[in-house]
Coordinates of N, CA and C in Angstrom, one line a residue:
M1 N -0.2 15.9 -5.4 CA 1.1 15.4 -4.8 C 2.2 16.2 -5.5
S2 N 3.2 16.7 -4.7 CA 4.2 17.5 -5.2 C 5.3 16.7 -5.9
Q3 N 5.9 17.4 -6.9 CA 7.1 16.8 -7.6 C 8.4 17.2 -6.9
V4 N 9.4 16.5 -7.0 CA 10.7 16.8 -6.4 C 11.8 16.9 -7.5
A5 N 12.8 17.7 -7.2 CA 13.9 17.8 -8.1 C 14.7 16.5 -8.1
P6 N 15.3 16.2 -9.3 CA 16.1 14.9 -9.4 C 17.2 14.8 -8.3
E7 N 17.8 15.9 -7.9 CA 18.9 15.8 -6.9 C 18.4 15.4 -5.5
E8 N 17.1 15.6 -5.3 CA 16.5 15.2 -4.0 C 16.3 13.7 -3.8
V9 N 16.3 13.0 -4.9 CA 15.9 11.6 -4.9 C 16.9 10.8 -4.0
A10 N 18.2 11.3 -3.9 CA 19.2 10.5 -3.2 C 19.1 10.7 -1.7
A11 N 18.1 11.5 -1.2 CA 17.9 11.8 0.2 C 17.6 10.5 1.0
P12 N 18.0 10.3 2.2 CA 17.7 9.1 3.0 C 16.2 9.0 3.3
I13 N 15.5 10.2 3.4 CA 14.1 10.2 3.7 C 13.4 9.9 2.3
G14 N 12.5 9.0 2.4 CA 11.8 8.6 1.1 C 10.4 9.3 1.0
L15 N 9.8 9.7 2.1 CA 8.5 10.3 2.1 C 8.4 11.3 3.3
R16 N 7.9 12.5 2.9 CA 7.6 13.5 4.0 C 6.1 13.8 3.9
V17 N 5.5 13.7 5.1 CA 4.1 14.1 5.2 C 4.0 15.2 6.2
Q18 N 3.4 16.3 5.9 CA 3.3 17.5 6.7 C 1.9 18.0 6.9
N19 N 1.4 18.0 8.2 CA 0.1 18.6 8.5 C -1.0 18.1 7.6
L20 N -1.0 16.8 7.3 CA -1.9 16.2 6.4 C -3.3 16.0 7.1
G21 N -4.3 16.3 6.3 CA -5.7 16.2 6.8 C -6.6 15.8 5.7
M22 N -7.7 15.1 6.1 CA -8.8 14.7 5.1 C -10.1 15.0 5.7
T23 N -10.9 15.8 5.0 CA -12.3 16.0 5.4 C -13.2 15.7 4.1
Y24 N -14.0 14.7 4.3 CA -14.9 14.4 3.1 C -16.0 15.5 2.9
Y25 N -16.3 15.7 1.7 CA -17.3 16.7 1.4 C -18.6 16.5 2.1
G26 N -19.0 17.5 2.8 CA -20.3 17.5 3.6 C -20.1 16.9 5.0
A27 N -18.9 16.4 5.3 CA -18.7 15.8 6.6 C -18.7 16.9 7.7
P28 N -19.2 16.7 8.9 CA -19.2 17.7 9.9 C -17.9 18.0 10.5
K29 N -16.9 17.0 10.4 CA -15.6 17.2 11.0 C -14.6 16.4 10.2
P30 N -13.3 16.7 10.3 CA -12.3 16.0 9.6 C -12.2 14.5 10.0
L31 N -11.9 13.7 9.0 CA -11.6 12.3 9.3 C -10.4 12.2 10.2
F32 N -9.3 12.9 9.8 CA -8.1 13.1 10.6 C -7.5 14.4 10.1
Q33 N -6.6 14.9 11.0 CA -5.8 16.1 10.6 C -4.6 16.2 11.4
G34 N -3.7 17.1 10.9 CA -2.4 17.4 11.6 C -1.4 16.2 11.6
L35 N -1.5 15.4 10.6 CA -0.6 14.2 10.5 C 0.7 14.6 9.9
T36 N 1.8 14.4 10.6 CA 3.2 14.7 10.2 C 4.1 13.6 10.5
F37 N 4.8 13.1 9.5 CA 5.8 12.0 9.7 C 6.7 11.9 8.5
D38 N 7.9 11.3 8.7 CA 8.8 11.0 7.6 C 8.9 9.4 7.6
L39 N 9.2 8.9 6.4 CA 9.5 7.5 6.2 C 10.8 7.4 5.5
G40 N 11.7 6.6 6.1 CA 13.0 6.3 5.5 C 12.9 5.4 4.3
R41 N 13.9 5.3 3.5 CA 13.9 4.4 2.3 C 13.9 2.9 2.7
A42 N 14.1 2.6 3.9 CA 14.0 1.2 4.3 C 13.0 1.1 5.5
G43 N 12.2 2.1 5.7 CA 11.3 2.2 6.8 C 10.1 1.3 6.6
R44 N 9.6 0.7 7.7 CA 8.4 -0.1 7.7 C 7.4 0.3 8.7
L45 N 6.4 1.0 8.2 CA 5.5 1.7 9.1 C 4.1 1.0 9.1
A46 N 3.6 0.7 10.2 CA 2.3 0.1 10.4 C 1.3 1.3 10.5
I47 N 0.1 1.1 9.9 CA -1.0 2.1 10.1 C -2.1 1.4 10.8
L48 N -2.4 1.8 12.0 CA -3.3 1.1 12.9 C -4.5 2.0 13.2
G49 N -5.6 1.4 13.4 CA -6.8 2.2 13.8 C -8.0 1.3 13.7
R50 N -9.0 1.6 14.5 CA -10.3 0.8 14.4 C -11.0 1.1 13.1
N51 N -11.9 0.3 12.7 CA -12.7 0.5 11.5 C -13.3 1.9 11.5
G52 N -13.2 2.6 10.3 CA -13.8 3.9 10.1 C -12.9 5.0 10.6
Q53 N -11.7 4.8 11.1 CA -10.8 5.8 11.5 C -10.0 6.5 10.4
G54 N -9.9 5.8 9.3 CA -9.2 6.5 8.1 C -8.0 5.8 7.6
K55 N -7.7 4.5 8.0 CA -6.5 3.8 7.6 C -6.5 3.7 6.0
S56 N -7.6 3.1 5.5 CA -7.6 3.0 4.0 C -7.6 4.3 3.3
T57 N -8.2 5.3 3.9 CA -8.2 6.6 3.2 C -6.8 7.2 3.2
L58 N -6.1 7.0 4.2 CA -4.7 7.5 4.2 C -3.9 6.8 3.2
I59 N -4.0 5.5 3.1 CA -3.3 4.7 2.1 C -3.6 5.2 0.7
K60 N -4.9 5.5 0.4 CA -5.3 6.0 -0.9 C -4.8 7.4 -1.1
M61 N -4.7 8.2 -0.1 CA -4.1 9.5 -0.3 C -2.6 9.5 -0.6
L62 N -1.9 8.6 0.1 CA -0.5 8.4 -0.2 C -0.3 7.9 -1.6
G63 N -1.2 7.1 -2.0 CA -1.1 6.5 -3.4 C -1.6 7.3 -4.5
G64 N -2.1 8.5 -4.2 CA -2.5 9.5 -5.2 C -3.9 9.2 -5.7
V65 N -4.7 8.3 -5.0 CA -6.0 8.0 -5.4 C -7.0 9.0 -4.9
L66 N -6.8 9.5 -3.7 CA -7.6 10.6 -3.1 C -6.7 11.8 -2.9
P67 N -7.3 13.0 -3.1 CA -6.5 14.3 -2.9 C -6.6 14.6 -1.4
E68 N -5.5 15.2 -0.9 CA -5.5 15.7 0.5 C -6.3 17.0 0.5
T69 N -7.0 17.2 1.6 CA -7.8 18.5 1.8 C -6.9 19.5 2.5
E70 N -5.9 19.1 3.2 CA -4.9 20.0 3.8 C -3.6 19.3 4.0
G71 N -2.5 20.1 4.0 CA -1.2 19.5 4.2 C -0.5 19.2 2.9
R72 N 0.6 18.4 3.1 CA 1.4 18.1 1.9 C 2.0 16.7 2.0
I73 N 2.0 16.0 0.9 CA 2.6 14.7 0.7 C 3.7 14.9 -0.3
Q74 N 5.0 14.6 0.1 CA 6.1 14.7 -0.8 C 6.9 13.4 -0.9
W75 N 6.8 12.8 -2.1 CA 7.5 11.5 -2.3 C 8.9 11.8 -2.8
L76 N 9.9 11.1 -2.2 CA 11.3 11.2 -2.7 C 11.8 9.8 -3.1
M77 N 10.8 8.9 -3.3 CA 11.1 7.6 -3.9 C 9.8 7.1 -4.6
T78 N 10.0 6.1 -5.4 CA 8.8 5.6 -6.1 C 7.9 4.8 -5.2
S79 N 6.6 4.9 -5.4 CA 5.6 4.2 -4.5 C 4.7 3.4 -5.4
S80 N 4.2 2.3 -4.9 CA 3.2 1.5 -5.5 C 1.8 2.2 -5.4
W81 N 0.9 1.7 -6.2 CA -0.5 2.1 -6.0 C -0.9 1.3 -4.7
P82 N -2.1 1.7 -4.1 CA -2.5 1.0 -2.9 C -2.8 -0.5 -3.2
I83 N -2.0 -1.4 -2.8 CA -2.3 -2.8 -3.0 C -3.5 -3.3 -2.2
G84 N -4.4 -3.9 -2.9 CA -5.7 -4.2 -2.2 C -6.8 -3.3 -2.7
F85 N -6.4 -2.2 -3.4 CA -7.4 -1.3 -3.9 C -7.5 -1.6 -5.4
G86 N -8.7 -2.0 -5.9 CA -8.8 -2.4 -7.3 C -9.2 -1.3 -8.3
G87 N -9.3 -0.1 -7.8 CA -9.8 1.0 -8.6 C -8.9 1.4 -9.7
G88 N -7.7 1.0 -9.7 CA -6.7 1.4 -10.7 C -6.9 0.6 -12.0
F89 N -7.7 -0.4 -12.1 CA -7.8 -1.2 -13.3 C -9.0 -0.7 -14.1
Q90 N -8.9 -0.9 -15.5 CA -10.0 -0.6 -16.4 C -10.8 -1.8 -16.5
G91 N -12.0 -1.8 -15.9 CA -12.8 -3.0 -15.8 C -13.3 -3.6 -17.1
S92 N -13.4 -2.8 -18.1 CA -13.9 -3.4 -19.4 C -12.7 -4.1 -20.2
L93 N -11.5 -3.9 -19.7 CA -10.3 -4.5 -20.4 C -10.0 -5.8 -19.6
S94 N -9.4 -6.7 -20.3 CA -9.0 -8.0 -19.7 C -7.8 -7.8 -18.8
G95 N -7.5 -8.8 -18.0 CA -6.3 -8.7 -17.2 C -5.1 -8.6 -18.0
L96 N -5.0 -9.2 -19.2 CA -3.9 -9.1 -20.1 C -3.7 -7.7 -20.6
D97 N -4.8 -7.1 -21.0 CA -4.7 -5.7 -21.5 C -4.4 -4.7 -20.4
N98 N -4.8 -4.9 -19.2 CA -4.4 -4.1 -18.1 C -2.9 -4.2 -17.8
I99 N -2.4 -5.4 -17.9 CA -1.0 -5.6 -17.7 C -0.2 -4.9 -18.8
R100 N -0.7 -5.0 -20.1 CA 0.0 -4.4 -21.2 C 0.0 -2.9 -21.0
F101 N -1.1 -2.3 -20.6 CA -1.2 -0.9 -20.4 C -0.2 -0.4 -19.3
L102 N -0.2 -1.1 -18.1 CA 0.7 -0.7 -17.0 C 2.1 -0.9 -17.4
A103 N 2.4 -1.9 -18.1 CA 3.8 -2.2 -18.5 C 4.3 -1.0 -19.4
R104 N 3.4 -0.6 -20.3 CA 3.7 0.6 -21.2 C 3.9 1.8 -20.4
L105 N 3.0 2.1 -19.4 CA 3.0 3.3 -18.6 C 4.3 3.4 -17.8
Y106 N 4.7 2.3 -17.3 CA 6.0 2.3 -16.4 C 7.2 1.9 -17.2
A107 N 7.1 1.8 -18.6 CA 8.2 1.5 -19.4 C 8.9 0.2 -19.1
R108 N 8.0 -0.8 -18.9 CA 8.5 -2.2 -18.7 C 8.2 -3.1 -19.9
D109 N 9.1 -4.1 -20.1 CA 8.8 -5.1 -21.1 C 7.5 -5.9 -20.9
Y110 N 6.6 -5.9 -21.8 CA 5.3 -6.5 -21.6 C 5.5 -8.0 -21.3
K111 N 6.2 -8.7 -22.1 CA 6.3 -10.2 -22.0 C 6.9 -10.5 -20.6
E112 N 8.0 -9.8 -20.2 CA 8.6 -10.1 -18.9 C 7.6 -9.8 -17.8
T113 N 6.9 -8.7 -17.9 CA 5.9 -8.3 -16.9 C 4.8 -9.3 -16.8
L114 N 4.3 -9.7 -17.9 CA 3.2 -10.8 -18.0 C 3.7 -12.0 -17.3
D115 N 4.9 -12.5 -17.6 CA 5.4 -13.8 -17.1 C 5.5 -13.7 -15.6
R116 N 5.9 -12.5 -15.1 CA 6.1 -12.4 -13.6 C 4.7 -12.3 -12.9
V117 N 3.8 -11.6 -13.5 CA 2.4 -11.5 -12.9 C 1.8 -12.8 -13.0
D118 N 1.9 -13.5 -14.1 CA 1.2 -14.8 -14.2 C 1.7 -15.8 -13.2
A119 N 3.0 -15.8 -13.0 CA 3.6 -16.8 -12.1 C 3.2 -16.5 -10.6
F120 N 3.1 -15.2 -10.3 CA 2.7 -14.9 -8.9 C 1.2 -15.0 -8.7
A121 N 0.4 -14.3 -9.5 CA -1.0 -14.2 -9.3 C -1.8 -15.5 -9.4
E122 N -1.3 -16.4 -10.3 CA -1.9 -17.7 -10.5 C -3.4 -17.6 -11.0
L123 N -3.6 -16.6 -11.9 CA -4.9 -16.4 -12.4 C -5.2 -17.2 -13.7
G124 N -4.1 -17.7 -14.3 CA -4.3 -18.6 -15.5 C -5.1 -18.0 -16.6
S125 N -6.1 -18.7 -17.1 CA -6.9 -18.3 -18.2 C -7.8 -17.1 -17.9
S126 N -8.0 -16.8 -16.6 CA -8.8 -15.7 -16.1 C -8.2 -14.4 -16.6
L127 N -6.9 -14.4 -16.9 CA -6.3 -13.1 -17.4 C -6.9 -12.7 -18.7
K128 N -7.6 -13.6 -19.4 CA -8.2 -13.2 -20.7 C -9.6 -12.6 -20.5
L129 N -10.1 -12.6 -19.3 CA -11.5 -12.1 -19.0 C -11.4 -10.6 -18.6
P130 N -12.5 -9.9 -18.8 CA -12.5 -8.5 -18.3 C -12.4 -8.4 -16.8
V131 N -11.7 -7.5 -16.3 CA -11.4 -7.4 -14.9 C -12.7 -7.1 -14.1
K132 N -13.7 -6.5 -14.7 CA -14.9 -6.3 -14.0 C -15.6 -7.6 -13.6
H133 N -15.2 -8.7 -14.2 CA -15.8 -10.0 -13.8 C -15.0 -10.7 -12.7
Y134 N -13.9 -10.1 -12.3 CA -13.0 -10.6 -11.2 C -13.7 -10.5 -9.8
S135 N -13.4 -11.4 -9.0 CA -13.7 -11.3 -7.6 C -12.7 -10.3 -7.0
S136 N -13.0 -9.8 -5.8 CA -12.1 -8.9 -5.1 C -10.8 -9.5 -4.8
G137 N -10.8 -10.8 -4.5 CA -9.5 -11.5 -4.3 C -8.7 -11.6 -5.6
M138 N -9.4 -11.9 -6.7 CA -8.6 -11.9 -8.0 C -8.0 -10.6 -8.4
R139 N -8.8 -9.5 -8.1 CA -8.3 -8.2 -8.4 C -7.1 -7.9 -7.5
A140 N -7.1 -8.3 -6.3 CA -6.0 -8.1 -5.3 C -4.8 -8.9 -5.8
R141 N -5.0 -10.1 -6.2 CA -3.9 -10.9 -6.7 C -3.2 -10.2 -7.9
L142 N -4.0 -9.7 -8.8 CA -3.5 -9.0 -10.0 C -2.8 -7.8 -9.6
A143 N -3.3 -7.0 -8.7 CA -2.7 -5.8 -8.3 C -1.4 -6.0 -7.6
F144 N -1.3 -7.0 -6.7 CA -0.1 -7.4 -6.0 C 1.0 -7.9 -7.0
G145 N 0.5 -8.8 -7.9 CA 1.4 -9.3 -8.9 C 2.0 -8.3 -9.8
L146 N 1.2 -7.3 -10.2 CA 1.7 -6.2 -11.0 C 2.7 -5.3 -10.3
S147 N 2.4 -5.0 -9.0 CA 3.3 -4.2 -8.2 C 4.6 -4.8 -8.0
L148 N 4.7 -6.1 -7.8 CA 5.9 -6.9 -7.7 C 6.7 -7.0 -9.0
A149 N 5.9 -7.1 -10.1 CA 6.6 -7.2 -11.4 C 7.2 -5.9 -11.8
I150 N 6.6 -4.8 -11.5 CA 7.1 -3.5 -11.9 C 8.2 -3.0 -11.0
E151 N 8.1 -3.4 -9.7 CA 9.1 -3.0 -8.7 C 9.0 -1.6 -8.2
F152 N 8.9 -1.3 -7.0 CA 8.8 0.0 -6.4 C 9.7 0.1 -5.2
D153 N 10.1 1.4 -4.8 CA 10.9 1.6 -3.6 C 10.0 1.4 -2.4
C154 N 8.8 1.7 -2.5 CA 7.9 1.7 -1.3 C 6.5 1.0 -1.7
Y155 N 6.1 0.1 -0.9 CA 4.8 -0.6 -1.2 C 3.7 -0.1 -0.2
L156 N 2.6 0.2 -0.7 CA 1.4 0.7 0.1 C 0.4 -0.5 0.2
I157 N 0.2 -1.0 1.4 CA -0.5 -2.3 1.5 C -1.8 -2.1 2.4
D158 N -2.9 -2.5 1.9 CA -4.1 -2.4 2.7 C -4.8 -3.8 2.9
E159 N -4.3 -4.5 3.9 CA -4.8 -5.8 4.2 C -4.7 -6.8 3.1
L160 N -3.8 -6.7 2.2 CA -3.7 -7.6 1.1 C -3.4 -9.0 1.5
V161 N -2.5 -9.1 2.5 CA -2.1 -10.5 2.9 C -3.2 -11.4 3.4
A162 N -4.4 -10.8 3.5 CA -5.6 -11.6 3.9 C -6.2 -12.3 2.7
V163 N -5.7 -12.1 1.5 CA -6.2 -12.6 0.3 C -5.8 -14.1 0.1
G164 N -6.7 -14.9 -0.3 CA -6.3 -16.3 -0.7 C -6.1 -17.2 0.5
D165 N -5.7 -18.4 0.2 CA -5.5 -19.5 1.2 C -4.2 -19.3 1.9
A166 N -3.9 -20.1 2.9 CA -2.7 -20.0 3.7 C -1.4 -20.1 2.8
R167 N -1.4 -20.9 1.8 CA -0.2 -21.0 1.0 C 0.0 -19.7 0.2
F168 N -1.1 -19.1 -0.3 CA -0.9 -17.9 -1.1 C -0.5 -16.7 -0.1
Q169 N -1.0 -16.7 1.1 CA -0.7 -15.7 2.0 C 0.8 -15.8 2.4
Q170 N 1.3 -17.0 2.5 CA 2.7 -17.2 2.8 C 3.6 -16.7 1.6
K171 N 3.1 -17.0 0.4 CA 3.8 -16.5 -0.8 C 3.9 -15.0 -0.8
C172 N 2.8 -14.3 -0.5 CA 2.8 -12.9 -0.4 C 3.8 -12.3 0.5
Q173 N 3.9 -12.9 1.7 CA 4.8 -12.5 2.7 C 6.2 -12.7 2.3
E174 N 6.5 -13.8 1.7 CA 7.9 -14.1 1.3 C 8.3 -13.1 0.2
E175 N 7.5 -12.8 -0.7 CA 7.8 -11.9 -1.8 C 8.1 -10.5 -1.3
L176 N 7.2 -10.1 -0.4 CA 7.3 -8.7 0.1 C 8.3 -8.5 1.2
F177 N 8.3 -9.3 2.2 CA 9.1 -9.1 3.4 C 10.5 -9.7 3.4
E178 N 10.7 -10.8 2.6 CA 12.0 -11.4 2.5 C 12.7 -11.0 1.2
R179 N 12.1 -11.2 0.1 CA 12.8 -10.9 -1.2 C 13.0 -9.4 -1.4
R180 N 12.2 -8.6 -0.8 CA 12.3 -7.2 -0.9 C 12.6 -6.5 0.5
A181 N 13.5 -7.2 1.2 CA 13.8 -6.7 2.5 C 14.4 -5.3 2.5
D182 N 15.0 -4.9 1.4 CA 15.6 -3.5 1.3 C 14.6 -2.4 1.0
R183 N 13.3 -2.8 0.7 CA 12.3 -1.8 0.4 C 11.6 -1.3 1.6
S184 N 10.9 -0.2 1.4 CA 10.1 0.3 2.5 C 8.6 0.0 2.2
F185 N 7.8 0.0 3.3 CA 6.4 -0.2 3.1 C 5.6 0.5 4.2
M186 N 4.3 0.8 3.9 CA 3.4 1.2 4.9 C 2.2 0.2 4.8
M187 N 1.8 -0.3 5.9 CA 0.8 -1.4 5.9 C -0.3 -1.1 6.9
A188 N -1.5 -1.0 6.4 CA -2.7 -1.0 7.2 C -3.2 -2.4 7.5
S189 N -3.3 -2.8 8.7 CA -3.7 -4.1 9.0 C -4.2 -4.2 10.4
H190 N -5.1 -5.2 10.6 CA -5.6 -5.5 12.0 C -4.8 -6.7 12.6
D191 N -3.9 -7.2 11.8 CA -3.2 -8.4 12.2 C -2.0 -7.9 13.1
T192 N -2.1 -7.9 14.4 CA -1.1 -7.4 15.2 C 0.2 -8.3 15.2
N193 N 0.0 -9.6 15.0 CA 1.2 -10.5 15.0 C 2.0 -10.1 13.7
L194 N 1.4 -9.9 12.6 CA 2.1 -9.5 11.4 C 2.8 -8.2 11.6
I195 N 2.1 -7.2 12.2 CA 2.6 -5.9 12.4 C 3.9 -6.0 13.3
A196 N 3.7 -6.7 14.4 CA 4.9 -6.8 15.3 C 6.1 -7.5 14.7
Q197 N 5.8 -8.4 13.8 CA 6.9 -9.2 13.2 C 7.6 -8.4 12.1
H198 N 6.9 -7.5 11.3 CA 7.5 -6.9 10.2 C 7.7 -5.4 10.2
C199 N 7.0 -4.7 11.1 CA 7.1 -3.2 11.2 C 8.0 -2.7 12.3
D200 N 8.6 -1.6 12.1 CA 9.5 -1.0 13.1 C 8.9 0.2 13.8
R201 N 7.9 0.8 13.2 CA 7.2 2.0 13.8 C 5.7 1.8 13.4
A202 N 4.9 2.7 14.1 CA 3.5 2.6 13.8 C 2.8 4.0 13.9
L203 N 1.8 4.2 13.1 CA 0.9 5.3 13.2 C -0.4 4.9 13.6
I204 N -0.9 5.4 14.7 CA -2.3 5.1 15.2 C -3.2 6.2 14.9
I205 N -4.3 6.0 14.2 CA -5.3 7.0 14.0 C -6.5 6.7 14.8
E206 N -7.0 7.7 15.6 CA -8.1 7.5 16.5 C -8.8 8.8 16.8
S207 N -10.1 8.9 16.5 CA -10.9 10.0 16.7 C -10.4 11.3 16.1
G208 N -9.9 11.2 14.9 CA -9.5 12.3 14.1 C -8.0 12.8 14.4
K209 N -7.4 12.1 15.3 CA -6.0 12.4 15.7 C -5.1 11.3 15.3
A210 N -3.8 11.6 15.0 CA -2.9 10.6 14.6 C -1.6 10.7 15.4
K211 N -1.0 9.6 15.8 CA 0.2 9.7 16.6 C 1.2 8.6 16.1
I212 N 2.4 9.0 16.0 CA 3.5 8.1 15.6 C 4.1 7.4 16.9
F213 N 4.3 6.1 16.9 CA 4.9 5.4 17.9 C 6.3 4.9 17.4
E214 N 7.3 5.2 18.0 CA 8.7 4.7 17.6 C 8.9 3.3 18.0
E215 N 8.2 2.8 19.0 CA 8.4 1.4 19.5 C 7.1 0.6 19.1
I216 N 7.4 -0.4 18.2 CA 6.2 -1.1 17.7 C 5.5 -1.9 18.8
D217 N 6.2 -2.4 19.8 CA 5.5 -3.1 20.8 C 4.5 -2.2 21.6
E218 N 4.9 -1.0 21.8 CA 4.0 -0.1 22.5 C 2.8 0.2 21.7
A219 N 3.0 0.4 20.4 CA 1.9 0.7 19.5 C 0.9 -0.4 19.5
V220 N 1.4 -1.7 19.4 CA 0.5 -2.8 19.4 C -0.3 -2.9 20.7
E221 N 0.4 -2.6 21.8 CA -0.3 -2.6 23.1 C -1.4 -1.6 23.1
V222 N -1.2 -0.4 22.7 CA -2.2 0.7 22.7 C -3.3 0.3 21.7
Y223 N -3.0 -0.2 20.6 CA -4.0 -0.5 19.6 C -4.9 -1.6 20.1
T224 N -4.3 -2.6 20.7 CA -5.1 -3.7 21.3 C -6.0 -3.2 22.4
W225 N -5.6 -2.3 23.2 CA -6.4 -1.7 24.2 C -7.6 -0.9 23.6
L226 N -7.3 -0.2 22.5 CA -8.4 0.6 21.8 C -9.4 -0.3 21.2
R227 N -9.0 -1.4 20.6 CA -10.0 -2.4 20.0 C -10.8 -3.0 21.1
A228 N -10.3 -3.2 22.3 CA -11.1 -3.8 23.3 C -12.0 -2.9 24.1
A229 N -11.7 -1.6 23.9 CA -12.5 -0.6 24.6 C -14.0 -0.5 24.1

């Protein structure tokens, strides 16, 4: 992922993606290719596609977890790791030690970061356990709590709001969509109601091709048709 000069950070565009493609090693054809779009600093982009089309892969590429095989990703604002992806944690360390490490990495106060994560994630004494013993839901809570505690300009979300009970899902939505209404995000989700409510544009990935829709209602209609086909 390319680095940008300090003077570019003030640009209204927060992310530029140019001719992006991904081909897994040994695969007969690209998962997708030719993806080009910009995301503004307050933009809210849905990433839609049927299972296996590359939504989660794209989120991981944008978050720096997977390298692109072609094209360019240029960040002009800070971005979170992919929320919902637990690969960023050191499994042999406790939740507390992972919080300490990431607070140090992002130059945040450990005690303040811990208090914010603990209040949001509601993991209690489980924070003392090695993360490798966490369920996928617990890892997602920790990842979301940390991303909110550290604060980013853009959040990368992969179905995280499906974690936990209805009360916790509502808590996730309030923290992200209401209290951080000035931030941007990209969200991969099958929940068309959530998409229609919170996103203003959409990217649909289908059969190796990707298309940007400027009208969210049109994107939801097309995606609903694709799922029913």
